[in-house]
Amino acid sequence: MFKTTHVGGDSFEQINTNSNVVVKEQEINKLIENGKTVVVLYEAELKMDCYNFEDGVALLNMVVSC
């Protein structure tokens, strides 16, 4: 799971870990292409994108329950 300030941002901070990992858009694209589940939160737009996750409704339910 990563967050960035806005759609089109090129710096993504990993937020499901204790370390401060920051990656670039190319690295996110590689994860997606390799079939990894990737969730990106765009803070400015209050938007979330999810890639390679089988059940979008289940993901939405997890987010809403948090």
XYZ file of N, CA, C and O in Angstrom:
264
model
N 0.852 -1.163 0.000
C 0.000 0.000 0.000
C 0.901 1.230 0.000
O 1.868 1.299 0.748
N 0.558 2.168 -0.877
C 1.359 3.375 -1.032
C 0.453 4.593 -1.006
O -0.727 4.509 -1.307
N 1.024 5.745 -0.653
C 0.272 6.992 -0.758
C 1.122 8.021 -1.478
O 2.358 7.972 -1.470
N 0.433 8.926 -2.129
C 1.079 10.056 -2.789
C 0.154 11.248 -2.652
O -1.026 11.090 -2.295
N 0.663 12.425 -2.895
C -0.144 13.610 -2.643
C -1.267 13.793 -3.643
O -2.346 14.246 -3.293
N -1.044 13.437 -4.916
C -2.045 13.699 -5.943
C -1.863 12.760 -7.135
O -0.809 12.159 -7.292
N -2.903 12.653 -7.951
C -2.805 11.880 -9.185
C -1.733 12.524 -10.046
O -1.702 13.742 -10.213
N -0.832 11.722 -10.565
C 0.287 12.265 -11.340
C 1.532 12.485 -10.500
O 2.576 12.848 -11.012
N 1.420 12.238 -9.189
C 2.597 12.351 -8.331
C 3.608 11.290 -8.709
O 3.256 10.221 -9.197
N 4.883 11.578 -8.525
C 5.901 10.599 -8.931
C 6.638 10.000 -7.755
O 7.519 9.180 -7.916
N 6.274 10.366 -6.543
C 6.910 9.840 -5.347
C 5.837 9.171 -4.489
O 4.849 9.803 -4.117
N 6.015 7.869 -4.197
C 5.020 7.084 -3.474
C 5.631 6.579 -2.177
O 6.655 5.917 -2.186
N 4.975 6.877 -1.057
C 5.446 6.430 0.258
C 4.709 5.157 0.638
O 3.477 5.106 0.599
N 5.452 4.110 1.005
C 4.821 2.865 1.428
C 4.280 3.060 2.836
O 4.997 3.493 3.738
N 2.993 2.739 3.036
C 2.368 3.031 4.326
C 1.942 1.783 5.094
O 1.399 1.898 6.169
N 2.210 0.589 4.574
C 1.860 -0.620 5.317
C 3.120 -1.287 5.867
O 3.233 -2.490 5.903
N 4.047 -0.468 6.317
C 5.298 -0.966 6.881
C 5.787 0.016 7.934
O 5.335 1.159 7.978
N 6.729 -0.411 8.754
C 7.294 0.474 9.775
C 8.436 1.319 9.239
O 8.875 2.253 9.893
N 8.943 0.975 8.069
C 10.055 1.751 7.513
C 9.523 2.822 6.570
O 8.401 2.742 6.075
N 10.303 3.836 6.338
C 9.927 4.941 5.456
C 10.438 4.675 4.055
O 11.440 5.232 3.629
N 9.748 3.814 3.324
C 10.157 3.456 1.974
C 9.455 4.383 0.996
O 8.226 4.517 1.018
N 10.221 5.037 0.134
C 9.666 5.892 -0.910
C 10.131 5.342 -2.244
O 11.320 5.086 -2.430
N 9.176 5.123 -3.148
C 9.511 4.585 -4.459
C 8.990 5.529 -5.536
O 8.184 6.415 -5.275
N 9.453 5.309 -6.747
C 9.042 6.112 -7.896
C 7.988 5.364 -8.695
O 7.772 4.171 -8.530
N 7.343 6.080 -9.591
C 6.251 5.521 -10.379
C 6.677 4.280 -11.161
O 5.910 3.313 -11.264
N 7.893 4.252 -11.680
C 8.365 3.099 -12.446
C 8.373 1.835 -11.598
O 8.070 0.740 -12.075
N 8.731 1.980 -10.312
C 8.766 0.821 -9.412
C 7.353 0.326 -9.099
O 7.125 -0.884 -9.005
N 6.406 1.244 -8.977
C 5.005 0.861 -8.774
C 4.510 0.094 -10.000
O 3.861 -0.945 -9.882
N 4.828 0.603 -11.192
C 4.408 -0.053 -12.431
C 4.979 -1.464 -12.541
O 4.294 -2.378 -12.994
N 6.227 -1.655 -12.107
C 6.837 -2.995 -12.129
C 6.089 -3.962 -11.219
O 5.863 -5.115 -11.566
N 5.728 -3.496 -10.020
C 4.980 -4.335 -9.088
C 3.650 -4.761 -9.712
O 3.258 -5.922 -9.632
N 2.966 -3.807 -10.340
C 1.673 -4.098 -10.967
C 1.854 -5.103 -12.098
O 1.115 -6.084 -12.200
N 2.847 -4.873 -12.950
C 3.101 -5.771 -14.079
C 3.458 -7.184 -13.619
O 3.160 -8.162 -14.301
N 4.093 -7.305 -12.453
C 4.489 -8.606 -11.914
C 3.361 -9.285 -11.142
O 3.571 -10.316 -10.494
N 2.160 -8.710 -11.192
C 1.004 -9.333 -10.569
C 0.857 -9.104 -9.078
O 0.026 -9.742 -8.430
N 1.640 -8.199 -8.505
C 1.532 -7.896 -7.078
C 0.299 -7.034 -6.832
O -0.066 -6.194 -7.650
N -0.358 -7.232 -5.713
C -1.471 -6.370 -5.342
C -0.907 -5.035 -4.872
O -0.059 -4.993 -3.983
N -1.372 -3.968 -5.494
C -0.893 -2.625 -5.168
C -2.104 -1.733 -4.924
O -3.021 -1.686 -5.736
N -2.103 -1.045 -3.790
C -3.132 -0.056 -3.471
C -2.433 1.289 -3.372
O -1.419 1.425 -2.691
N -2.989 2.285 -4.078
C -2.409 3.628 -4.059
C -3.476 4.599 -3.569
O -4.586 4.644 -4.103
N -3.151 5.367 -2.531
C -4.028 6.407 -2.012
C -3.524 7.757 -2.511
O -2.352 8.083 -2.339
N -4.417 8.520 -3.109
C -4.097 9.868 -3.575
C -4.738 10.832 -2.587
O -5.948 11.057 -2.615
N -3.927 11.391 -1.687
C -4.454 12.172 -0.573
C -5.224 13.411 -1.019
O -6.283 13.697 -0.487
N -4.729 14.161 -1.985
C -5.365 15.411 -2.379
C -6.745 15.185 -2.982
O -7.666 15.973 -2.750
N -6.899 14.102 -3.744
C -8.168 13.821 -4.404
C -9.076 12.895 -3.603
O -10.183 12.602 -4.030
N -8.607 12.413 -2.444
C -9.344 11.421 -1.659
C -9.764 10.261 -2.560
O -10.902 9.820 -2.586
N -8.782 9.741 -3.294
C -9.009 8.696 -4.294
C -8.130 7.496 -3.971
O -7.033 7.645 -3.440
N -8.622 6.312 -4.301
C -7.848 5.101 -4.091
C -7.921 4.251 -5.350
O -8.998 4.089 -5.931
N -6.795 3.730 -5.797
C -6.741 2.788 -6.905
C -6.167 1.478 -6.386
O -5.283 1.467 -5.534
N -6.679 0.373 -6.902
C -6.194 -0.942 -6.519
C -5.921 -1.757 -7.770
O -6.721 -1.740 -8.702
N -4.801 -2.448 -7.787
C -4.389 -3.252 -8.929
C -4.145 -4.687 -8.467
O -3.604 -4.910 -7.392
N -4.545 -5.651 -9.296
C -4.317 -7.082 -9.050
C -4.948 -7.562 -7.748
O -4.387 -8.380 -7.034
N -6.124 -7.045 -7.440
C -6.894 -7.507 -6.285
C -8.187 -8.087 -6.821
O -8.906 -7.426 -7.580
N -8.499 -9.317 -6.455
C -9.592 -10.048 -7.085
C -10.981 -9.507 -6.771
O -11.864 -9.527 -7.616
N -11.201 -9.026 -5.571
C -12.554 -8.650 -5.161
C -12.579 -7.204 -4.664
O -12.267 -6.918 -3.514
N -12.983 -6.294 -5.554
C -13.015 -4.876 -5.211
C -13.998 -4.563 -4.100
O -13.752 -3.675 -3.281
N -15.108 -5.272 -4.031
C -16.098 -5.038 -2.979
C -15.518 -5.429 -1.618
O -15.699 -4.723 -0.626
N -14.789 -6.535 -1.566
C -14.159 -6.945 -0.306
C -13.140 -5.910 0.147
O -13.059 -5.592 1.336
N -12.384 -5.363 -0.799
C -11.413 -4.316 -0.448
C -12.119 -3.091 0.082
O -11.730 -2.519 1.103
N -13.193 -2.669 -0.571
C -13.953 -1.510 -0.122
C -14.495 -1.741 1.281
O -14.430 -0.856 2.134
N -14.980 -2.939 1.544
C -15.487 -3.250 2.883
C -14.378 -3.168 3.927
O -14.616 -2.715 5.045
N -13.172 -3.596 3.584
C -12.038 -3.498 4.523
C -11.721 -2.041 4.818
O -11.460 -1.671 5.962
N -11.744 -1.209 3.803
C -11.430 0.220 3.971
C -12.495 0.897 4.824
O -12.194 1.646 5.750
N -13.746 0.627 4.524
C -14.852 1.254 5.263
C -14.857 0.821 6.710
O -15.140 1.618 7.608
N -14.484 -0.422 6.992
C -14.505 -0.912 8.372
C -13.351 -0.375 9.207
O -13.363 -0.502 10.433
N -12.340 0.220 8.587
C -11.184 0.753 9.340
C -11.531 2.019 10.005
O -11.750 2.944 10.095
